[in-house]
Coordinates of C-alpha atoms in Angstrom, one line a residue:
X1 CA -7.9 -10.0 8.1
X2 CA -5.7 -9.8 5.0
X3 CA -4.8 -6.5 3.1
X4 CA -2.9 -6.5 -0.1
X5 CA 0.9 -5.8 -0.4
X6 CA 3.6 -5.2 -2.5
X7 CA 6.8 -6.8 -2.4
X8 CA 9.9 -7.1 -3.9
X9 CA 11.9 -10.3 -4.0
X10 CA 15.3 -11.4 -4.0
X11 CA 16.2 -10.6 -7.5
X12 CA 14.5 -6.4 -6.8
X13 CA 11.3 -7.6 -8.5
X14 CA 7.8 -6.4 -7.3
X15 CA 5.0 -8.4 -6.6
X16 CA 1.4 -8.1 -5.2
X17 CA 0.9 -10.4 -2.7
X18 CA -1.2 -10.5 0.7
X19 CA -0.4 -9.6 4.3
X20 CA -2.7 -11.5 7.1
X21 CA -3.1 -9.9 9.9
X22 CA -4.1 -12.3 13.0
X23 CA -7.5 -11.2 14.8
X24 CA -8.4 -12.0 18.0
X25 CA -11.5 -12.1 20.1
X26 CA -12.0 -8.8 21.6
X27 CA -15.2 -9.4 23.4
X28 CA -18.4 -7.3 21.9
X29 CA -16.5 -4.8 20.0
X30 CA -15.6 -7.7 17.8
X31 CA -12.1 -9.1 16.5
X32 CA -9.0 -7.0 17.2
X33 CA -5.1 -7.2 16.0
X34 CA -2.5 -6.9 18.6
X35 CA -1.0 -3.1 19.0
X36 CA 1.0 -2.3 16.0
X37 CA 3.9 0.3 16.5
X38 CA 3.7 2.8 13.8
X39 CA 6.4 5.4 12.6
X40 CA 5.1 8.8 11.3
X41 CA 1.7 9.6 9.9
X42 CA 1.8 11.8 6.1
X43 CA -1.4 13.0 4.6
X44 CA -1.3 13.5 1.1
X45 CA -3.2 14.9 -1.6
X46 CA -2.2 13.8 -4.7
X47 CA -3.3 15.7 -8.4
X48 CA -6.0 13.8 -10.9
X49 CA -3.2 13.4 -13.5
X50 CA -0.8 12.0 -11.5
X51 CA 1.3 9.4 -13.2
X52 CA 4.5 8.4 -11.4
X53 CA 7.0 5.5 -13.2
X54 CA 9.1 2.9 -11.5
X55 CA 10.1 3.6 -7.9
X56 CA 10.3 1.5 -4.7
X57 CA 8.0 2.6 -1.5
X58 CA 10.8 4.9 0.8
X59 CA 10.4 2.4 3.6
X60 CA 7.9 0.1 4.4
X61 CA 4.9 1.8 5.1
X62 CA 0.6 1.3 5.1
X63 CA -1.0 3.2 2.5
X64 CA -4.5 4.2 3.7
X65 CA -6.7 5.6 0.8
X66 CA -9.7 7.9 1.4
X67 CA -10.7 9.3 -1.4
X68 CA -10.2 8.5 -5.1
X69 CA -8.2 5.5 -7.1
X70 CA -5.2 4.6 -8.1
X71 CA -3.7 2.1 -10.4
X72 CA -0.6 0.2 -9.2
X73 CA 1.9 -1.8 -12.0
X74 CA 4.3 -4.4 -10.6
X75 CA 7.4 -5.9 -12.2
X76 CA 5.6 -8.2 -14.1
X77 CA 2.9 -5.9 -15.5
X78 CA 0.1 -7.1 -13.3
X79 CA -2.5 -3.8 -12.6
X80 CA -4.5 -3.6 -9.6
X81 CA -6.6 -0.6 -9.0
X82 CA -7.3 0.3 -5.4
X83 CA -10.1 2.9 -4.0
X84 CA -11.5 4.7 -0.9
X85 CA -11.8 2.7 2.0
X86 CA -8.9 0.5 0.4
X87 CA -5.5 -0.2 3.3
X88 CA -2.5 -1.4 1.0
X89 CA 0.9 -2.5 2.8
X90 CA 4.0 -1.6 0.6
X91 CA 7.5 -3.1 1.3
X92 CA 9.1 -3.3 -2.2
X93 CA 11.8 -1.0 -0.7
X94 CA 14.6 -2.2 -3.1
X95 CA 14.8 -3.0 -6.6
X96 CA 12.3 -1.9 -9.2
X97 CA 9.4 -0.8 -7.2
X98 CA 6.2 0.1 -8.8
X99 CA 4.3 2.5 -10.7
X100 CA 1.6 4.4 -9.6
X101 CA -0.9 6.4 -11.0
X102 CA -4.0 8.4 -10.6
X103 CA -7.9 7.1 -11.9
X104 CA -10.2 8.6 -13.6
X105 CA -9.3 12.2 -13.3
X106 CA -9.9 12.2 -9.1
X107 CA -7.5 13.5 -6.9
X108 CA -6.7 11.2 -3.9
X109 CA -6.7 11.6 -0.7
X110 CA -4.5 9.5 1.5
X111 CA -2.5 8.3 4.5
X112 CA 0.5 6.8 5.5
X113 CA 2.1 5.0 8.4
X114 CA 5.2 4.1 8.2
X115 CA 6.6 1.0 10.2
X116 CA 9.4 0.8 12.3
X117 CA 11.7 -2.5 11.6
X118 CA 10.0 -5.2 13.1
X119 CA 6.5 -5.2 12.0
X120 CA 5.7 -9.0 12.0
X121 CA 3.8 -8.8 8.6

């Protein structure tokens, strides 16, 4: 399965890139990744006119969104928008970061999990 990322590289740019997490057969439930340890869980809410500039992701985390979009801006100006139903991983921890902001006057609904040191993606 791959999910999108964002990552910075040597030099503190960001970048969107692609994580791949290996499936296996899990029999008939279907395919299945191997037990991920996760940090903390945050729910947010965040306001319809939400706009925020450059920053980096506070640690590597998965961003789970639920309800609304958002547009996301890397160092190179390249946009992506991502919606409901949408898992992003971001690990640009250093340098630049990204931007952020909110779609089409809807408020967004989301979820984080941050990862511990470690996570093999």
């Amino acid at each position: 399965m791959k999910i999108p990322r964002i990552y910075n590289d040597a030099d503190g740019k960001s970048h969107f890139g692609e994580a791949e997490i290996p499936l296996k057969d899990g029999g008939p439930i279907g395919l299945l990744s191997e037990k991920i340890p996760a940090g903390s869980i945050i729910f947010r809410e965040t306001p319809a006119d939400y706009d925020f500039k450059w920053h980096p992701a506070p640690t590597r985390q998965l961003l789970f969104i639920l309800k609304g979009r958002a547009e996301f801006t890397v160092s190179n100006g390249e946009r992506h928008v991502y919606g409901a139903g949408d898992v992003l991983l971001l690990e640009d921890t250093e340098g630049e970061g990204h931007c952020s902001r909110a779609m089409y006057n809807e408020v967004r609904h989301s979820i984080f999990v941050t990862l511990p040191d470690g996570f093999p993606y």
